[in-house]
Every structure is written in C-alpha cells, then in structure tokens.
Tab-separated table of C-alpha atoms in Angstrom:
chain	number	residue	atom	x	y	z
V	1	MET	CA	105.665	139.996	26.771
V	2	LEU	CA	106.361	137.317	24.327
V	3	ALA	CA	109.605	136.306	26.367
V	4	ALA	CA	107.382	136.383	29.692
V	5	LEU	CA	104.734	134.132	27.841
V	6	GLY	CA	107.354	131.662	26.440
V	7	PHE	CA	109.356	131.056	30.031
V	8	ALA	CA	106.020	130.590	31.361
V	9	THR	CA	104.685	128.215	28.873
V	10	ILE	CA	108.131	126.252	29.487
V	11	THR	CA	107.914	126.741	33.184
V	12	VAL	CA	104.591	124.876	33.290
V	13	LEU	CA	105.662	121.900	30.710
V	14	LEU	CA	107.857	121.370	33.148
V	15	LEU	CA	106.518	121.253	36.265
V	16	VAL	CA	103.200	119.153	34.839
V	17	THR	CA	105.127	117.014	33.066
V	18	MET	CA	107.234	116.147	36.112
V	19	THR	CA	104.250	116.412	38.838
V	20	LYS	CA	102.201	114.072	36.540
V	21	ARG	CA	99.325	116.420	36.480
V	22	ALA	CA	98.988	115.422	32.751
V	23	SER	CA	100.270	113.470	30.446
V	24	VAL	CA	103.632	114.825	28.592
V	25	LEU	CA	101.792	114.112	24.933
V	26	VAL	CA	98.651	116.849	26.051
V	27	ALA	CA	101.284	119.379	27.521
V	28	LEU	CA	103.215	119.534	24.637
V	29	ILE	CA	100.271	120.223	22.197
V	30	LEU	CA	97.737	122.251	24.373
V	31	LEU	CA	100.276	124.610	26.255
V	32	PRO	CA	101.990	125.996	23.292
V	33	VAL	CA	98.607	126.297	21.848
V	34	LEU	CA	97.001	128.148	24.660
V	35	ALA	CA	100.353	130.353	24.665
V	36	ALA	CA	100.061	131.181	21.163
V	37	LEU	CA	96.069	132.321	21.899
V	38	ILE	CA	96.901	134.380	24.557
V	39	GLY	CA	99.991	136.121	22.533
V	40	GLY	CA	97.471	136.512	19.714
V	41	PHE	CA	98.264	134.339	17.384
V	42	ALA	CA	95.204	132.836	16.655
V	43	SER	CA	95.056	133.682	13.071
V	44	ASP	CA	98.571	131.950	12.300
V	45	LEU	CA	98.005	129.323	14.723
V	46	GLY	CA	97.450	126.595	12.058
V	47	GLU	CA	100.728	127.763	9.873
V	48	LEU	CA	102.571	127.844	12.795
V	49	THR	CA	101.342	124.510	13.915
V	50	LEU	CA	102.183	122.807	10.687
V	51	GLY	CA	105.357	124.331	10.421
V	52	GLY	CA	106.799	122.705	13.778
V	53	LEU	CA	104.919	119.213	12.611
V	54	SER	CA	106.967	119.120	8.988
V	55	LYS	CA	110.513	119.765	10.610
V	56	VAL	CA	109.772	116.655	12.420
V	57	ALA	CA	108.000	114.473	10.051
V	58	PRO	CA	111.003	113.192	8.624
V	59	THR	CA	112.141	112.052	12.563
V	60	GLY	CA	108.904	110.817	12.985
V	61	ILE	CA	109.056	108.924	10.205
V	62	MET	CA	112.441	107.345	10.665
V	63	ILE	CA	111.105	106.713	14.578
V	64	ALA	CA	108.201	104.755	12.943
V	65	PHE	CA	110.181	102.292	10.889
V	66	ALA	CA	112.913	102.412	13.033
V	67	VAL	CA	110.953	101.327	16.073
V	68	LEU	CA	109.843	98.331	13.730
V	69	TYR	CA	113.095	97.567	12.157
V	70	PHE	CA	114.545	97.145	15.911
V	71	SER	CA	111.360	95.043	16.992
V	72	LEU	CA	111.731	93.051	14.617
V	73	MET	CA	115.684	92.096	14.866
V	74	VAL	CA	114.523	91.732	18.902
V	75	ASP	CA	111.937	89.663	18.177
V	76	ALA	CA	114.105	87.290	15.757
V	77	GLY	CA	117.100	86.853	17.985
V	78	LEU	CA	119.636	89.426	16.842
V	79	PHE	CA	120.585	90.633	20.509
V	80	ASP	CA	120.285	87.407	21.989
V	81	PRO	CA	124.345	86.544	21.627
V	82	LEU	CA	124.926	89.978	22.968
V	83	ILE	CA	122.450	89.578	25.557
V	84	ARG	CA	123.848	86.135	26.710
V	85	ALA	CA	127.584	87.540	26.495
V	86	LEU	CA	126.555	90.200	28.889
V	87	LEU	CA	124.449	87.955	31.372
V	88	ARG	CA	127.964	85.624	31.585
V	89	ALA	CA	130.052	88.993	31.861
V	90	ALA	CA	127.855	90.308	34.314
V	91	ARG	CA	127.148	86.946	35.997
V	92	GLY	CA	123.828	88.354	36.804
V	93	ASP	CA	125.186	91.754	38.694
V	94	PRO	CA	123.413	94.744	37.893
V	95	LEU	CA	126.374	96.875	38.672
V	96	ARG	CA	128.494	95.208	36.111
V	97	ILE	CA	125.431	95.572	33.628
V	98	THR	CA	124.924	99.645	34.590
V	99	VAL	CA	128.730	99.437	33.940
V	100	ALA	CA	128.300	98.066	30.309
V	101	THR	CA	125.485	99.787	29.419
V	102	ALA	CA	127.809	102.844	29.839
V	103	VAL	CA	130.463	101.875	27.687
V	104	LEU	CA	128.704	100.499	25.074
V	105	THR	CA	126.484	103.902	24.993
V	106	LEU	CA	129.810	105.708	24.930
V	107	CYS	CA	131.083	103.487	21.616
V	108	VAL	CA	127.660	103.675	19.861
V	109	ALA	CA	127.820	107.666	20.497
V	110	LEU	CA	130.271	108.489	18.286
V	111	ASP	CA	128.485	109.122	15.379
V	112	GLY	CA	127.138	112.367	16.928
V	113	ASP	CA	123.581	111.002	16.108
V	114	GLY	CA	121.411	110.812	19.286
V	115	ALA	CA	118.405	108.845	17.898
V	116	SER	CA	120.444	106.392	16.318
V	117	THR	CA	122.695	106.048	19.532
V	118	PHE	CA	119.220	105.386	21.371
V	119	LEU	CA	117.655	103.421	18.761
V	120	ILE	CA	120.412	100.753	19.283
V	121	THR	CA	121.277	100.833	22.835
V	122	VAL	CA	118.182	100.691	24.127
V	123	SER	CA	116.808	97.628	21.675
V	124	ALA	CA	120.233	95.783	22.411
V	125	LEU	CA	119.613	96.351	26.092
V	126	LEU	CA	116.474	96.786	27.299
V	127	PRO	CA	115.990	93.002	27.152
V	128	VAL	CA	118.779	92.330	29.727
V	129	TYR	CA	117.123	95.001	32.456
V	130	LYS	CA	113.319	93.143	31.678
V	131	ARG	CA	115.490	89.692	32.250
V	132	LEU	CA	117.015	90.643	35.635
V	133	GLY	CA	114.194	92.589	36.776
V	134	MET	CA	116.494	95.920	36.930
V	135	ASN	CA	114.762	99.616	36.661
V	136	PRO	CA	114.458	101.049	32.953
V	137	LEU	CA	115.127	104.881	34.427
V	138	VAL	CA	118.691	103.139	35.292
V	139	LEU	CA	118.921	102.517	31.269
V	140	SER	CA	117.647	105.499	30.405
V	141	GLY	CA	119.975	107.458	32.770
V	142	VAL	CA	123.002	106.141	31.936
V	143	VAL	CA	122.356	106.099	28.167
V	144	CYS	CA	121.319	109.933	28.760
V	145	LEU	CA	124.955	110.622	30.036
V	146	GLY	CA	127.019	108.501	28.344
V	147	ALA	CA	125.387	109.793	24.936
V	148	GLY	CA	125.489	113.636	26.459
V	149	VAL	CA	128.950	113.722	26.813
V	150	MET	CA	129.919	112.280	23.415
V	151	ASN	CA	127.552	114.904	21.747
V	152	MET	CA	130.477	117.183	22.153
V	153	VAL	CA	131.878	115.522	19.135
V	154	PRO	CA	132.826	118.001	16.213
V	155	TRP	CA	130.588	116.356	13.897
V	156	GLY	CA	127.776	116.511	16.433
V	157	GLY	CA	124.897	119.037	16.553
V	158	PRO	CA	126.065	121.812	19.375
V	159	THR	CA	129.447	121.994	18.514
V	160	VAL	CA	128.502	122.458	14.991
V	161	ARG	CA	126.442	125.040	15.788
V	162	ALA	CA	128.804	126.661	17.809
V	163	MET	CA	131.750	126.969	15.487
V	164	ALA	CA	129.377	128.350	12.628
V	165	ALA	CA	127.616	130.777	14.987
V	166	LEU	CA	131.091	132.213	15.823
V	167	LYS	CA	132.961	131.173	12.388
V	168	LEU	CA	135.683	128.945	14.587
V	169	ASP	CA	137.108	125.858	13.113
V	170	SER	CA	137.185	122.747	14.927
V	171	SER	CA	140.872	123.006	16.729
V	172	GLU	CA	139.545	126.623	18.153
V	173	VAL	CA	136.620	124.797	20.047
V	174	PHE	CA	136.763	121.569	20.345
V	175	ASN	CA	140.600	120.614	20.323
V	176	PRO	CA	140.922	122.625	23.735
V	177	VAL	CA	138.054	120.661	25.915
V	178	LEU	CA	138.981	117.175	24.506
V	179	PRO	CA	140.531	116.877	28.153
V	180	ALA	CA	137.715	118.229	29.988
V	181	MET	CA	135.683	115.831	27.606
V	182	GLY	CA	138.033	113.229	29.265
V	183	PHE	CA	136.663	113.837	32.351
V	184	GLY	CA	133.313	113.535	31.314
V	185	VAL	CA	133.819	110.204	30.333
V	186	ALA	CA	135.519	108.794	33.296
V	187	TRP	CA	132.724	110.593	35.337
V	188	VAL	CA	129.832	108.807	33.616
V	189	LEU	CA	131.795	105.120	34.386
V	190	VAL	CA	131.783	106.374	37.960
V	191	ALA	CA	128.142	107.590	38.242
V	192	SER	CA	126.995	104.129	36.053
V	193	TYR	CA	128.680	102.511	38.861
V	194	LEU	CA	127.009	104.241	41.216
V	195	LEU	CA	123.835	103.815	39.829
V	196	GLY	CA	124.591	99.896	39.544
V	197	ARG	CA	125.847	99.342	43.016
V	198	ARG	CA	122.074	100.965	43.837
V	199	GLU	CA	120.497	98.999	42.154
V	200	ARG	CA	122.378	95.971	43.281
V	201	ASN	CA	121.382	96.681	46.512
V	202	ARG	CA	117.898	97.450	45.827
V	203	LEU	CA	117.463	93.985	44.222
V	204	GLY	CA	119.439	92.769	46.595
V	205	ALA	CA	116.714	93.877	49.001
V	206	LEU	CA	113.580	92.547	47.308
V	207	SER	CA	115.202	88.773	46.763
V	208	PRO	CA	117.569	88.582	49.751
V	209	PRO	CA	119.477	85.526	49.717
V	210	VAL	CA	118.470	82.443	51.205
V	211	PRO	CA	120.984	81.033	53.733
V	212	ALA	CA	123.367	78.431	53.057
V	213	THR	CA	121.933	76.127	55.739
V	214	ASP	CA	118.115	76.384	53.824
V	215	VAL	CA	119.688	74.874	50.376
V	216	PRO	CA	118.396	71.844	49.923
V	217	GLN	CA	120.619	69.292	49.522
V	218	GLY	CA	121.683	68.619	45.653
V	219	GLU	CA	120.801	72.265	44.414
V	220	ASP	CA	122.845	74.614	42.763
V	221	LYS	CA	124.043	76.923	45.926
V	222	ARG	CA	125.452	79.654	43.661
V	223	ASP	CA	121.293	80.358	42.982
V	224	ALA	CA	121.315	81.088	46.465
V	225	ARG	CA	123.589	83.860	46.676
V	226	GLU	CA	123.115	85.388	43.230
V	227	PRO	CA	119.141	85.623	42.704
V	228	ALA	CA	119.436	87.445	39.574
V	229	ALA	CA	122.057	85.301	38.433
V	230	ALA	CA	119.455	82.001	38.788
V	231	ALA	CA	116.785	83.502	37.183
V	232	ALA	CA	118.961	84.683	34.315
V	233	ALA	CA	119.884	80.937	34.321
V	234	GLU	CA	116.629	79.455	35.120
V	235	PRO	CA	115.762	78.908	30.918
V	236	SER	CA	118.870	77.146	30.226
V	237	ARG	CA	118.678	75.038	32.905
V	238	GLN	CA	115.060	74.150	32.299
V	239	ALA	CA	115.979	73.014	28.902
V	240	THR	CA	118.156	70.415	29.952
V	241	ALA	CA	116.397	69.652	32.801
V	242	THR	CA	116.815	65.737	33.256
V	243	THR	CA	113.971	63.311	34.863
V	244	ALA	CA	114.080	61.878	38.028
V	245	ASP	CA	115.818	58.432	37.023
V	246	GLY	CA	118.375	60.655	35.540
V	247	GLN	CA	117.453	60.199	32.064
V	248	GLU	CA	116.951	62.807	29.292
V	249	PRO	CA	113.425	63.894	28.582
V	250	GLN	CA	111.601	62.506	25.296
V	251	ALA	CA	110.320	64.713	22.714
V	252	ILE	CA	107.214	66.654	23.178
V	253	ARG	CA	105.188	63.468	24.839
V	254	SER	CA	101.530	65.060	24.905
V	255	PRO	CA	100.392	68.478	23.131
V	256	GLY	CA	99.016	71.448	24.428
V	257	ASP	CA	100.566	73.562	27.334
V	258	GLY	CA	99.820	71.887	30.258
V	259	PRO	CA	102.662	70.868	33.248
V	260	GLY	CA	102.944	67.429	31.344
V	261	ALA	CA	103.990	69.407	28.182
V	262	VAL	CA	107.954	69.688	27.585
V	263	ARG	CA	108.709	72.669	25.414
V	264	VAL	CA	111.719	72.406	22.811
V	265	PRO	CA	112.774	75.318	21.189
V	266	PRO	CA	112.268	75.341	17.334
V	267	PRO	CA	115.527	75.025	15.412
V	268	PRO	CA	117.798	78.020	15.169
V	269	ARG	CA	117.853	79.300	11.579
V	270	THR	CA	121.590	80.129	11.283
V	271	TRP	CA	121.325	81.524	7.759
V	272	LEU	CA	118.556	84.200	8.517
V	273	ASN	CA	120.079	85.369	11.634
V	274	ILE	CA	123.599	85.850	9.479
V	275	PHE	CA	121.613	88.189	7.254
V	276	ASN	CA	119.663	89.953	10.196
V	277	LEU	CA	123.239	90.756	11.392
V	278	LEU	CA	125.285	91.827	8.107
V	279	LEU	CA	122.099	93.638	7.317
V	280	THR	CA	121.826	95.600	10.685
V	281	ILE	CA	125.435	96.148	10.379
V	282	THR	CA	125.120	97.583	6.769
V	283	LEU	CA	122.161	99.927	7.767
V	284	VAL	CA	124.448	101.188	10.319
V	285	VAL	CA	127.317	101.987	8.941
V	286	CYS	CA	125.037	103.799	6.134
V	287	LEU	CA	123.376	105.725	8.964
V	288	ILE	CA	126.983	106.874	9.738
V	289	GLN	CA	128.385	107.322	6.498
V	290	GLU	CA	124.678	109.317	6.005
V	291	VAL	CA	124.537	107.221	2.416
V	292	LEU	CA	120.897	108.359	2.614
V	293	PRO	CA	118.206	110.409	4.588
V	294	LEU	CA	117.940	108.463	7.755
V	295	PRO	CA	114.100	108.172	6.916
V	296	VAL	CA	114.680	106.710	3.694
V	297	LEU	CA	117.302	104.175	5.704
V	298	PHE	CA	115.098	102.657	7.952
V	299	VAL	CA	112.116	102.302	5.493
V	300	LEU	CA	114.069	100.480	3.118
V	301	GLY	CA	115.912	98.195	6.031
V	302	PHE	CA	112.826	97.823	7.519
V	303	ALA	CA	110.621	96.330	4.074
V	304	ILE	CA	113.837	93.943	3.656
V	305	ALA	CA	114.298	92.820	6.894
V	306	VAL	CA	110.068	92.262	7.104
V	307	LEU	CA	109.892	90.157	3.637
V	308	VAL	CA	112.818	88.078	4.717
V	309	ASN	CA	111.970	86.953	8.019
V	310	HIS	CA	108.107	87.364	7.704
V	311	PRO	CA	107.408	86.555	3.756
V	312	THR	CA	103.886	85.850	3.888
V	313	TRP	CA	101.242	88.758	4.358
V	314	GLU	CA	99.606	87.207	7.749
V	315	GLN	CA	102.963	87.309	9.233
V	316	GLN	CA	103.452	90.656	8.402
V	317	GLN	CA	100.151	91.697	9.304
V	318	ALA	CA	100.679	90.191	13.091
V	319	LEU	CA	104.094	92.153	13.336
V	320	LEU	CA	102.721	95.057	12.619
V	321	ASP	CA	99.765	94.507	15.349
V	322	LYS	CA	102.041	93.233	17.760
V	323	HIS	CA	104.285	96.333	17.807
V	324	ALA	CA	101.653	99.150	17.014
V	325	LYS	CA	101.592	100.565	20.572
V	326	SER	CA	105.078	100.811	20.773
V	327	VAL	CA	105.662	102.848	17.712
V	328	VAL	CA	102.331	104.971	18.454
V	329	LEU	CA	103.421	106.080	21.811
V	330	VAL	CA	107.182	107.174	20.536
V	331	THR	CA	105.468	108.814	17.287
V	332	THR	CA	102.992	111.010	18.952
V	333	MET	CA	105.254	112.328	21.035
V	334	ILE	CA	107.780	113.551	18.242
V	335	PHE	CA	104.586	114.814	16.391
V	336	ALA	CA	103.357	116.993	19.892
V	337	ALA	CA	106.899	117.933	20.513
V	338	GLY	CA	106.930	119.497	16.784
V	339	VAL	CA	103.797	121.725	18.119
V	340	LEU	CA	105.825	122.855	20.691
V	341	THR	CA	108.708	123.790	18.913
V	342	GLY	CA	106.931	124.896	15.982
V	343	ILE	CA	104.646	127.493	17.609
V	344	LEU	CA	107.573	128.910	20.047
V	345	SER	CA	109.743	128.998	16.790
V	346	GLY	CA	107.111	130.416	14.446
V	347	THR	CA	105.907	133.227	16.806
V	348	LYS	CA	109.529	134.429	17.742
V	349	MET	CA	109.358	133.499	21.264
V	350	ILE	CA	112.236	131.944	21.277
V	351	ASP	CA	113.606	134.943	19.800
V	352	GLU	CA	112.486	137.022	22.415
V	353	MET	CA	113.564	134.699	25.650
V	354	ALA	CA	116.971	134.725	24.054
V	355	GLU	CA	117.412	138.360	23.861
V	356	ALA	CA	115.637	138.375	27.913
V	357	PHE	CA	118.251	136.027	28.817
V	358	VAL	CA	120.862	137.810	27.720
V	359	SER	CA	120.086	141.379	28.996
V	360	VAL	CA	119.737	139.917	32.316
V	361	VAL	CA	123.409	139.251	32.602
V	362	PRO	CA	124.944	141.671	34.684
V	363	ASP	CA	128.295	143.324	33.528
V	364	SER	CA	130.118	142.467	36.527
V	365	LEU	CA	129.924	138.724	35.388
V	366	GLY	CA	131.573	139.656	31.788
V	367	SER	CA	134.935	138.463	32.793
V	368	HIS	CA	133.561	135.333	34.078
V	369	LEU	CA	131.089	134.757	31.592
V	370	PRO	CA	132.845	131.482	30.046
V	371	VAL	CA	132.037	129.587	33.502
V	372	ALA	CA	128.634	131.206	34.135
V	373	VAL	CA	128.092	129.626	30.262
V	374	ALA	CA	129.039	126.377	31.243
V	375	VAL	CA	127.759	125.992	34.309
V	376	THR	CA	123.788	127.219	32.907
V	377	GLY	CA	124.004	125.681	29.702
V	378	MET	CA	123.132	122.397	30.981
V	379	PRO	CA	119.592	123.485	32.393
V	380	LEU	CA	119.027	125.571	29.650
V	381	SER	CA	119.016	122.781	27.574
V	382	LEU	CA	115.405	122.963	28.827
V	383	VAL	CA	114.427	125.986	28.002
V	384	PHE	CA	116.027	127.142	24.451
V	385	THR	CA	116.267	124.692	20.806
V	386	PRO	CA	119.802	124.440	20.389
V	387	ASP	CA	119.184	126.581	17.366
V	388	ALA	CA	117.816	129.689	19.652
V	389	TYR	CA	120.485	128.741	21.820
V	390	TYR	CA	123.461	129.007	19.519
V	391	PHE	CA	122.455	130.998	16.889
V	392	GLY	CA	120.646	133.209	18.879
V	393	VAL	CA	122.278	133.825	22.263
V	394	LEU	CA	125.829	132.155	22.479
V	395	PRO	CA	126.772	135.229	19.662
V	396	VAL	CA	125.701	137.888	22.071
V	397	LEU	CA	127.375	136.204	25.153
V	398	ALA	CA	130.514	135.784	22.850
V	399	GLU	CA	130.512	139.592	22.085
V	400	THR	CA	129.974	140.640	25.532
V	401	ALA	CA	132.623	138.352	26.904
V	402	ASN	CA	134.586	140.073	23.736
V	403	GLY	CA	133.905	143.367	25.512
V	404	PHE	CA	135.936	142.353	28.390
V	405	GLY	CA	138.670	141.157	27.081
V	406	THR	CA	137.927	137.408	27.077
V	407	ASP	CA	138.230	135.066	23.538
V	408	PRO	CA	134.884	134.590	22.555
V	409	ALA	CA	136.314	130.768	21.677
V	410	GLU	CA	136.024	130.624	25.539
V	411	VAL	CA	132.753	131.102	25.218
V	412	ALA	CA	132.203	128.585	22.480
V	413	ARG	CA	133.921	125.469	24.137
V	414	ALA	CA	131.985	126.835	27.563
V	415	ALA	CA	128.837	126.305	25.941
V	416	ILE	CA	129.532	122.579	24.533
V	417	LEU	CA	130.396	121.424	27.934
V	418	GLY	CA	126.478	121.534	28.915
V	419	GLN	CA	123.975	123.334	26.361
V	420	MET	CA	121.859	120.410	24.282
V	421	THR	CA	124.967	118.137	25.168
V	422	THR	CA	124.634	116.706	28.727
V	423	GLY	CA	121.753	118.479	28.613
V	424	PHE	CA	119.549	117.363	25.650
V	425	PRO	CA	118.477	113.847	26.463
V	426	LEU	CA	116.198	115.560	29.193
V	427	SER	CA	114.766	118.423	27.261
V	428	PRO	CA	111.495	117.967	26.266
V	429	LEU	CA	112.707	120.287	22.880
V	430	THR	CA	114.116	117.653	21.063
V	431	ALA	CA	112.495	114.831	19.629
V	432	SER	CA	115.375	112.088	20.087
V	433	THR	CA	114.457	112.409	23.904
V	434	PHE	CA	111.100	111.030	23.476
V	435	ILE	CA	113.274	108.330	21.309
V	436	LEU	CA	114.680	107.202	24.666
V	437	VAL	CA	111.877	107.603	27.217
V	438	GLY	CA	109.554	106.059	24.977
V	439	MET	CA	111.563	103.333	24.014
V	440	SER	CA	112.582	102.632	27.666
V	441	GLY	CA	109.136	102.718	28.977
V	442	VAL	CA	109.419	105.457	31.161
V	443	SER	CA	107.863	109.113	31.368
V	444	LEU	CA	109.737	112.132	30.805
V	445	GLY	CA	108.928	113.747	33.899
V	446	GLU	CA	110.340	110.358	35.867
V	447	HIS	CA	113.387	110.559	33.983
V	448	GLN	CA	114.485	113.943	34.412
V	449	ARG	CA	113.848	113.421	37.846
V	450	PHE	CA	115.990	110.469	38.148
V	451	ILE	CA	119.004	111.871	36.211
V	452	PHE	CA	118.895	115.726	35.903
V	453	ARG	CA	121.217	115.668	39.264
V	454	TRP	CA	123.662	113.251	37.320
V	455	ALA	CA	123.854	115.148	34.628
V	456	PHE	CA	124.167	118.340	35.630
V	457	ALA	CA	127.299	117.115	37.891
V	458	THR	CA	128.640	115.909	34.229
V	459	THR	CA	128.812	119.468	33.586
V	460	LEU	CA	130.089	120.262	36.822
V	461	VAL	CA	132.857	117.830	36.524
V	462	MET	CA	133.968	118.862	32.464
V	463	THR	CA	133.765	122.506	33.906
V	464	ALA	CA	136.259	121.959	36.119
V	465	GLY	CA	138.528	120.030	33.993
V	466	ALA	CA	138.011	122.739	31.577
V	467	LEU	CA	139.477	124.992	33.977
V	468	VAL	CA	142.557	122.425	35.178
V	469	THR	CA	143.307	122.080	31.921
V	470	GLY	CA	143.181	125.825	30.620
V	471	ALA	CA	140.311	125.041	28.339
V	472	PHE	CA	139.153	128.699	29.424
V	473	SER	CA	139.612	130.918	32.531
V	474	LEU	CA	138.348	131.331	35.743
C-alpha cells in the first residue's frame, strides 16, 4: 500500500511538472501532503513536514546567502573579465561557449558538491548566455551533464554511500570505473559540441547573415557574417565611437538619458575588484576544505562583501530589494522539496518502495544485475533519494548478485554510473537541482525534457566503457 502510494506520488509529481499542469512549488507541497492523508498519517503530518523542513533548512540558508553573494559579485563586475575572455575565445560562437561551459563545469565539480558547482558556474556563465541570446536550457543542461559525471568522485555523495553501505573502499568501487568515467567526460564534451552546434544554427536562423553586397561601405563586414559576435562587441564600439569629423566625443554634453547624452562609464575601482576576487577565492577554498559549514561560510562571505561593496544602509537595502525575487524563487523550492522528502521518508514510503522494487527483480537477471543496475540507476534518481537507494536498495541487490556468484563490488560500481550521479541534477528529490534550475531561470519540467536523454546517454556510454574495461561483466 505505502509503496504504491509512494510510486503514485512521484509519478503524478513528474507528470504535472513536466506538462506544466501545476507549478513545481505547489506540486512539491500538496502532492505529498495528500499522499500522507490518504495513507492515514494525518495526525503525524505536522511532525513529518517539520522534519523534512529542518533537514533542508541549512541548504535553504546557504542558497539564500549564496544567491545574494554571487548576485552582488555579478553586479560588481567580478566575472566581467571571464565573460570578456570567453567572448574573445569564442568569438561570439555559441558552439564554443557551450563547450567552454562543459569544461568549466568539469573543473569546478571536482569538489564533488553539486550546490557549489551550480552556484559558481551558473553565476559566471549566465551573463554570457544572456548577452549572446542563447537558450538558458543549454546552460542548465550542459552543467547538468558535467556535474553528473564528476559526482562519481570518491568524495562525492553517491560513491561515499555505496562504499559505506557495502563496506568497501574506493580502490574496490571507484578505481575500476575510472576509465568508464573518462568515457563519460568525453561524452559530455561531445554532447556539449552537439548542443552548441544546434544552438549556433538556431541563432543563425533567427539572425540570418547580411549578404556582403548589402553591407554599406565603411561598416565592418565581420559583423554581417557573425551577428552574435557583433552584438557582443557593440557596447565596446559605442564606447569608442567618433563623431562625423573623426574627433573623439567630449564628455557628457547634456544631462539626462536622451539621444544627445554620451554615456561615460564610471572609473574602475581596481582595489575593490581585487578585494572581491580574493574574497571569492578564499570562500571557494574554504568551501572545498570545509573550514566551516557551508551556510556559515556564505553568511559570513555575504556580510563582508556587502559591507565593503555597499557601505551605506541605503545601498544595502537597494541590493536586497533588487535580488529578493531570485532568493525567494530558489529558497521556496528548497523548502518545498523538504516537505516532499520529509513525508516520503517519515512515512516509510521510500523504504517500502525500495523493498517493492527489489522484490520484482526476476531471478533470471541475477547474473546480469550489474548491467541492469547501471542502466536503471539514472532514471531511478527521479524516484529514490540517495539514502533510500544506496542504503535500502543497493545492499539487497548486492546480496542477490552475490548469490549468483557476482562480486557485490561490481553492483556498487554499476550503481554510481547513474544513480544520483548523472541523474541527480534532474531529480526533484535533491535540493541542488532547484539551485540549478532556479539560477538558470528555467522550470524543472523544461530542464528534464531538454536534457534527460542526454544524461541517460551519458550513463549508457559509461556502462559500455565499464564493460569494455572490465569494471563489471555482462
């Protein structure tokens, strides 16, 4: 009964969000509450809900102050040099930007923490995508692919859980699948190339190049051939425009924002840019080293940053007003996800779902369990929390495989090829997913529809790599 109720809750949640029948926020709250009422847990509803909220509260606090921190840094121009460098390297080419997104994500995600990966990469790259008119789903999708593969590292959540659940070490679980992980990294780069090429074609169709014969004399013909690059370069040309007689324009000649006003950018505050860079590097290092809990680091980091960058009360209030919407959108999703996981875990629906899933595995699959686990792991990330799968499902599967003469370590290796690795940035059961979609400005359903097949392909590629390299047998 509870297992069926749990599966039904997850299924309806995915359906209503992907078809946009209801907002993700409403579905995450009302559907599990309804399931709890149907299951006879009305008297425990308050305790279950508060239990879930309390577990995600640190994440919610971290996200609130992290969004404020990185929004402040974007406003301060911290990422402008990176943006300009990417634009110069890409020359306005969406394909190169997309591949650069994958490379940056693969590097940043080495810390094994999805939340910090999404915060850093999206904050740095979203302005580039907006400037070139690129689809933000490409950003969230490519970051999803890169972060998913890198979540396999031994200090990442899934691998740690697999080792703990089966009492194995990294040499038994992670080292044998390292070549398969290399296959996954290669696939992420290929996928980013294909997505980037598609985005380049889309933008080219929206802005067809001007024929060379139509370019007026004296204009830059490169702008006619590369509209995206021209749009990116337009502000710099405006800043250095000359008058008809070839003389540089004078300083502001008339007040106001009318056509006659010449905009002169404020002088750069080099010391402030250096301070912001050092503060951000220090914060990232402290995050990786876990000097303090993540929420505490972002609270302190934002307080220091806002005091230095916006010393007056009026400036600080204006900053909060400006970015309040972004904070609310992301944090409410986090707490709503806490309601879902709190109820599913507290009512033992997740545990019953795990037992039901294991019970339907036919004996004929016993000798092929590693492959079955690898292939199903990524889709099951949408159904099981990492704790439920690795501590509830995986031990039973490993014991079943052991009865057929298969090393339990092979099942663990298979599990980390998809379960909450390639699948975690799409799952509504992980709070960091809502950081990715919230900061990218896309809905969960759109994100899932856009990137699911690419993420699943990542698992299939790594499974093939694991078979070829002998990480587990067919």
